[in-house]
Amino acid sequence: MNYQPDNIFAKILRGEIPNDTVYEDDEVLAFRDIGPQAPVHVLVIPKGEYGSLDDFTRDAPAELVGRFFQKVGEIARRLGVDGEGYRVIANTGHNGGQEVQHFHIHICAGRRLGRMIARE
Ligand code: 5GP
């Protein structure tokens, strides 16, 4: 899929839109979701131009993919949610309900999250 550089997370990475950063290094940025669905709701994104989990796992080097997911776990521990548990979500594509076309992982925590998938 062609990466669209005008997506909202690309603007956040370029500093054009402010964000509430919880972790940043040269490869990833983690920041609080603007519309939290749980007491803790953090988005983790790679700084590279990957439109979805499909693109990321297809195009990124395996070492980068591995480090990214290690950092998701590390960020959850930094947030202090590893003890009580949390949910990781990667909405992918149309049926996955992906709204922002830059690959991102949701970390949701802080309450029991109920059913895995709500029926509409
Ligand atoms: P998706 O449905 O693509 O998996 O999730 C996109 C997420 O991005 C949503 O949870 C939405 O609340 C969040 N979001 C959209 N725009 C912004 C923004 O400008 N700032 C932040 N921090 N989150 C955003």
Coordinates of N, CA and C and ligand atoms in Angstrom, one line a residue:
M1 N 0.8 -1.2 0.0 CA 0.0 0.0 0.0 C 0.9 1.3 0.0
N2 N 0.5 2.3 -0.8 CA 1.3 3.5 -0.7 C 1.1 4.2 0.6
Y3 N 2.2 4.7 1.1 CA 2.1 5.4 2.4 C 1.7 6.9 2.1
Q4 N 0.7 7.3 2.9 CA 0.2 8.7 2.7 C 0.8 9.6 3.8
P5 N 1.8 10.5 3.4 CA 2.5 11.3 4.4 C 1.7 12.4 5.0
D6 N 0.4 12.5 4.6 CA -0.4 13.5 5.3 C -1.3 12.9 6.4
N7 N -1.0 11.6 6.7 CA -1.9 11.1 7.8 C -1.5 11.7 9.2
I8 N -2.4 11.6 10.1 CA -2.3 12.4 11.4 C -1.0 12.0 12.2
F9 N -0.6 10.7 12.1 CA 0.5 10.3 12.9 C 1.8 10.7 12.3
A10 N 1.8 10.8 10.9 CA 3.0 11.4 10.3 C 3.2 12.9 10.7
K11 N 2.0 13.6 10.8 CA 2.1 15.0 11.3 C 2.6 15.1 12.7
I12 N 2.2 14.1 13.5 CA 2.7 14.1 14.9 C 4.2 13.8 14.9
L13 N 4.7 12.9 14.1 CA 6.1 12.6 14.0 C 6.9 13.8 13.5
R14 N 6.3 14.6 12.6 CA 7.0 15.8 12.1 C 6.9 17.0 13.1
G15 N 6.2 16.8 14.2 CA 6.0 17.9 15.1 C 5.0 18.9 14.8
E16 N 4.2 18.6 13.8 CA 3.2 19.6 13.3 C 1.9 19.6 14.2
I17 N 1.7 18.5 15.0 CA 0.6 18.3 15.9 C 1.2 17.9 17.2
P18 N 0.8 18.5 18.3 CA 1.3 18.1 19.6 C 0.8 16.8 20.0
N19 N 1.6 16.1 20.9 CA 1.2 14.8 21.5 C 1.7 14.7 22.9
D20 N 1.1 13.8 23.6 CA 1.4 13.5 25.0 C 2.4 12.3 25.0
T21 N 3.7 12.5 24.9 CA 4.6 11.4 24.7 C 4.9 10.7 26.0
V22 N 4.9 9.4 25.9 CA 5.2 8.6 27.1 C 6.6 7.9 26.9
Y23 N 7.0 7.7 25.7 CA 8.3 7.1 25.4 C 8.7 7.5 24.0
E24 N 10.0 7.8 23.8 CA 10.5 8.0 22.4 C 12.0 7.6 22.3
D25 N 12.3 7.0 21.2 CA 13.7 6.8 20.9 C 13.9 7.0 19.4
D26 N 15.0 6.5 18.8 CA 15.2 6.8 17.4 C 14.3 6.0 16.4
E27 N 13.6 5.0 17.0 CA 12.8 4.1 16.1 C 11.3 4.2 16.4
V28 N 10.9 4.5 17.6 CA 9.5 4.5 18.0 C 9.1 5.7 18.8
L29 N 7.8 6.0 18.7 CA 7.2 7.0 19.5 C 5.9 6.4 20.1
A30 N 5.8 6.7 21.4 CA 4.6 6.2 22.1 C 3.9 7.4 22.8
F31 N 2.6 7.6 22.6 CA 1.9 8.7 23.1 C 0.5 8.4 23.4
R32 N -0.2 9.2 24.3 CA -1.5 8.9 24.7 C -2.5 9.1 23.6
D33 N -3.5 8.2 23.5 CA -4.6 8.3 22.5 C -5.4 9.5 22.9
I34 N -5.8 10.3 21.9 CA -6.6 11.5 22.1 C -8.1 11.2 22.6
G35 N -8.5 10.0 22.3 CA -9.9 9.5 22.7 C -9.8 8.2 23.5
P36 N -9.3 8.3 24.7 CA -9.0 7.0 25.4 C -10.2 6.1 25.6
Q37 N -10.0 4.8 25.3 CA -11.0 3.8 25.5 C -10.9 3.1 26.9
A38 N -9.8 3.4 27.6 CA -9.5 2.8 28.9 C -8.7 3.8 29.7
P39 N -8.6 3.6 31.0 CA -7.8 4.6 31.8 C -6.4 4.8 31.3
V40 N -5.8 3.7 30.8 CA -4.5 3.9 30.1 C -4.7 3.5 28.7
H41 N -4.4 4.4 27.7 CA -4.6 4.1 26.3 C -3.5 4.8 25.6
V42 N -2.5 4.0 25.2 CA -1.3 4.5 24.6 C -1.1 3.9 23.2
L43 N -0.7 4.7 22.3 CA -0.4 4.3 20.9 C 1.1 4.2 20.7
V44 N 1.6 3.1 20.1 CA 3.0 3.0 19.8 C 3.2 2.9 18.3
I45 N 4.1 3.7 17.8 CA 4.2 3.7 16.3 C 5.7 3.7 16.0
P46 N 6.0 3.0 14.9 CA 7.4 3.1 14.4 C 7.6 4.5 13.7
K47 N 8.8 5.0 13.7 CA 9.1 6.3 13.0 C 9.2 6.1 11.5
G48 N 9.4 4.9 11.0 CA 9.4 4.7 9.6 C 8.0 4.7 9.0
E49 N 8.0 4.8 7.7 CA 6.8 5.0 6.9 C 6.2 3.6 6.6
Y50 N 5.4 3.1 7.5 CA 4.7 1.8 7.3 C 3.2 2.1 7.6
G51 N 2.3 1.8 6.6 CA 0.9 2.2 6.7 C 0.1 1.3 7.5
S52 N 0.5 0.1 7.8 CA -0.3 -0.9 8.5 C 0.6 -2.0 9.1
L53 N 0.1 -2.8 9.9 CA 0.8 -4.0 10.4 C 1.2 -4.9 9.2
D54 N 0.3 -4.9 8.2 CA 0.6 -5.7 7.0 C 1.9 -5.2 6.3
D55 N 1.9 -3.8 6.1 CA 3.1 -3.2 5.5 C 4.3 -3.4 6.3
F56 N 4.2 -3.2 7.6 CA 5.4 -3.3 8.5 C 6.0 -4.7 8.5
T57 N 5.1 -5.7 8.6 CA 5.7 -7.1 8.7 C 6.1 -7.6 7.3
R58 N 5.7 -6.9 6.2 CA 6.1 -7.3 4.9 C 7.4 -6.6 4.5
D59 N 7.5 -5.3 4.9 CA 8.6 -4.5 4.3 C 9.7 -4.1 5.3
A60 N 9.5 -4.2 6.6 CA 10.5 -3.8 7.6 C 11.5 -5.0 7.8
P61 N 12.7 -4.7 8.1 CA 13.7 -5.7 8.5 C 13.2 -6.5 9.7
A62 N 13.4 -7.8 9.8 CA 13.0 -8.6 10.9 C 13.5 -8.0 12.2
E63 N 14.7 -7.5 12.2 CA 15.3 -7.0 13.5 C 14.5 -5.8 14.0
L64 N 14.0 -4.9 13.0 CA 13.2 -3.8 13.4 C 11.9 -4.2 14.0
V65 N 11.3 -5.2 13.3 CA 10.0 -5.7 13.8 C 10.1 -6.3 15.2
G66 N 11.2 -7.0 15.4 CA 11.5 -7.7 16.7 C 11.7 -6.6 17.8
R67 N 12.5 -5.6 17.4 CA 12.8 -4.6 18.4 C 11.5 -3.8 18.7
F68 N 10.7 -3.6 17.7 CA 9.4 -2.8 17.9 C 8.5 -3.5 18.9
F69 N 8.4 -4.8 18.8 CA 7.5 -5.5 19.7 C 8.1 -5.7 21.1
Q70 N 9.4 -5.8 21.1 CA 10.1 -5.8 22.5 C 9.8 -4.4 23.2
K71 N 9.8 -3.4 22.4 CA 9.6 -2.0 23.0 C 8.1 -1.9 23.4
V72 N 7.2 -2.5 22.7 CA 5.8 -2.5 23.1 C 5.7 -3.0 24.6
G73 N 6.3 -4.2 24.8 CA 6.3 -4.8 26.1 C 7.0 -3.9 27.1
E74 N 8.1 -3.3 26.7 CA 8.9 -2.4 27.6 C 8.1 -1.2 28.0
I75 N 7.3 -0.6 27.0 CA 6.5 0.5 27.3 C 5.4 0.2 28.3
A76 N 4.8 -1.0 28.1 CA 3.7 -1.5 29.0 C 4.3 -1.6 30.4
R77 N 5.5 -2.1 30.6 CA 6.1 -2.2 31.9 C 6.4 -0.8 32.5
R78 N 6.9 0.1 31.6 CA 7.1 1.5 32.1 C 5.8 2.2 32.5
L79 N 4.7 1.8 31.9 CA 3.4 2.4 32.2 C 2.8 1.7 33.5
G80 N 3.5 0.6 33.9 CA 3.1 -0.1 35.1 C 1.8 -0.9 35.0
V81 N 1.5 -1.4 33.8 CA 0.3 -2.1 33.6 C 0.6 -3.6 33.4
D82 N 1.8 -4.0 33.4 CA 2.1 -5.4 33.2 C 1.6 -6.3 34.3
G83 N 1.5 -5.8 35.5 CA 1.0 -6.7 36.6 C -0.4 -7.0 36.5
E84 N -1.3 -6.0 36.3 CA -2.7 -6.3 36.2 C -3.2 -6.7 34.8
G85 N -2.3 -6.4 33.8 CA -2.6 -6.9 32.5 C -3.1 -5.8 31.6
Y86 N -3.0 -6.1 30.3 CA -3.4 -5.1 29.3 C -3.8 -5.8 28.0
R87 N -4.3 -5.0 27.1 CA -4.6 -5.5 25.8 C -3.9 -4.7 24.7
V88 N -3.3 -5.5 23.8 CA -2.7 -4.9 22.6 C -3.6 -5.1 21.4
I89 N -3.8 -4.0 20.6 CA -4.6 -4.1 19.5 C -3.9 -3.5 18.3
A90 N -4.0 -4.1 17.1 CA -3.4 -3.6 15.9 C -4.5 -3.7 14.8
N91 N -5.4 -2.7 14.8 CA -6.4 -2.6 13.7 C -5.7 -2.5 12.4
T92 N -6.2 -3.4 11.5 CA -5.4 -3.5 10.2 C -6.4 -3.5 9.0
G93 N -6.4 -2.4 8.2 CA -7.2 -2.4 7.0 C -8.7 -2.1 7.3
H94 N -9.5 -2.2 6.2 CA -10.9 -1.8 6.3 C -11.6 -2.6 7.3
N95 N -11.6 -4.0 7.2 CA -12.4 -4.8 8.1 C -11.8 -4.7 9.5
G96 N -10.5 -4.4 9.7 CA -10.0 -4.3 11.0 C -10.3 -3.0 11.7
G97 N -10.9 -2.1 10.9 CA -11.4 -0.8 11.5 C -10.2 0.2 11.7
Q98 N -9.2 0.1 10.9 CA -8.1 1.0 11.0 C -8.5 2.4 10.4
E99 N -8.3 3.4 11.2 CA -8.7 4.8 10.8 C -7.5 5.6 10.4
V100 N -6.3 5.4 11.1 CA -5.1 6.2 10.7 C -4.2 5.3 10.0
Q101 N -3.7 5.7 8.8 CA -3.0 4.9 7.9 C -1.5 5.0 8.2
H102 N -1.1 4.9 9.4 CA 0.3 4.7 9.8 C 0.3 3.6 10.9
F103 N 1.0 2.6 10.7 CA 1.0 1.4 11.6 C 1.1 1.9 13.1
H104 N 0.2 1.3 13.9 CA 0.2 1.7 15.3 C -0.4 0.5 16.1
I105 N 0.2 0.4 17.3 CA -0.3 -0.6 18.3 C -1.0 0.2 19.4
H106 N -2.2 -0.2 19.8 CA -2.8 0.3 21.0 C -2.4 -0.5 22.2
I107 N -2.1 0.1 23.3 CA -2.0 -0.5 24.6 C -3.1 0.0 25.4
C108 N -4.0 -0.9 25.8 CA -5.2 -0.4 26.6 C -5.1 -1.2 28.0
A109 N -5.4 -0.4 29.0 CA -5.2 -1.0 30.4 C -5.9 -0.2 31.4
G110 N -5.9 -0.7 32.7 CA -6.5 0.1 33.8 C -7.9 -0.3 34.2
R111 N -8.5 -1.2 33.4 CA -9.8 -1.8 33.8 C -10.0 -3.1 33.1
R112 N -10.9 -3.9 33.6 CA -11.3 -5.1 32.8 C -11.9 -4.7 31.5
L113 N -11.4 -5.2 30.4 CA -11.8 -4.7 29.1 C -12.9 -5.5 28.4
G114 N -13.4 -6.5 29.1 CA -14.6 -7.2 28.6 C -14.3 -8.1 27.3
R115 N -15.3 -8.3 26.5 CA -15.2 -9.2 25.4 C -14.1 -8.7 24.4
M116 N -13.5 -9.7 23.8 CA -12.4 -9.3 22.9 C -12.9 -8.5 21.7
I117 N -14.0 -8.9 21.1 CA -14.6 -8.2 20.0 C -16.1 -7.9 20.3
A118 N -16.5 -6.6 20.3 CA -17.9 -6.3 20.5 C -18.6 -6.6 19.2
R119 N -19.8 -7.2 19.3 CA -20.7 -7.3 18.1 C -21.4 -6.0 17.9
E120 N -21.6 -5.7 16.6 CA -22.2 -4.5 16.2 C -23.7 -4.6 16.1
Ligands
5GP1 P1 -7.3 3.0 14.6 O1 -8.8 3.0 14.5 O2 -6.7 3.6 13.3 O3 -6.7 1.8 15.1 O4 -6.9 4.1 15.8 C1 -6.6 5.4 15.6 C2 -6.5 6.0 17.0 O5 -5.9 7.3 16.8 C3 -7.9 6.3 17.6 O6 -7.9 5.6 18.8 C4 -7.9 7.8 17.8 O7 -8.5 8.2 19.0 C5 -6.4 8.2 17.7 N1 -6.2 9.5 17.2 C6 -6.7 10.1 16.1 N2 -6.2 11.3 16.0 C7 -5.3 11.5 17.0 C8 -4.5 12.6 17.4 O8 -4.5 13.7 16.7 N3 -3.8 12.5 18.5 C9 -3.8 11.3 19.2 N4 -3.0 11.3 20.3 N5 -4.5 10.3 18.9 C10 -5.3 10.4 17.8

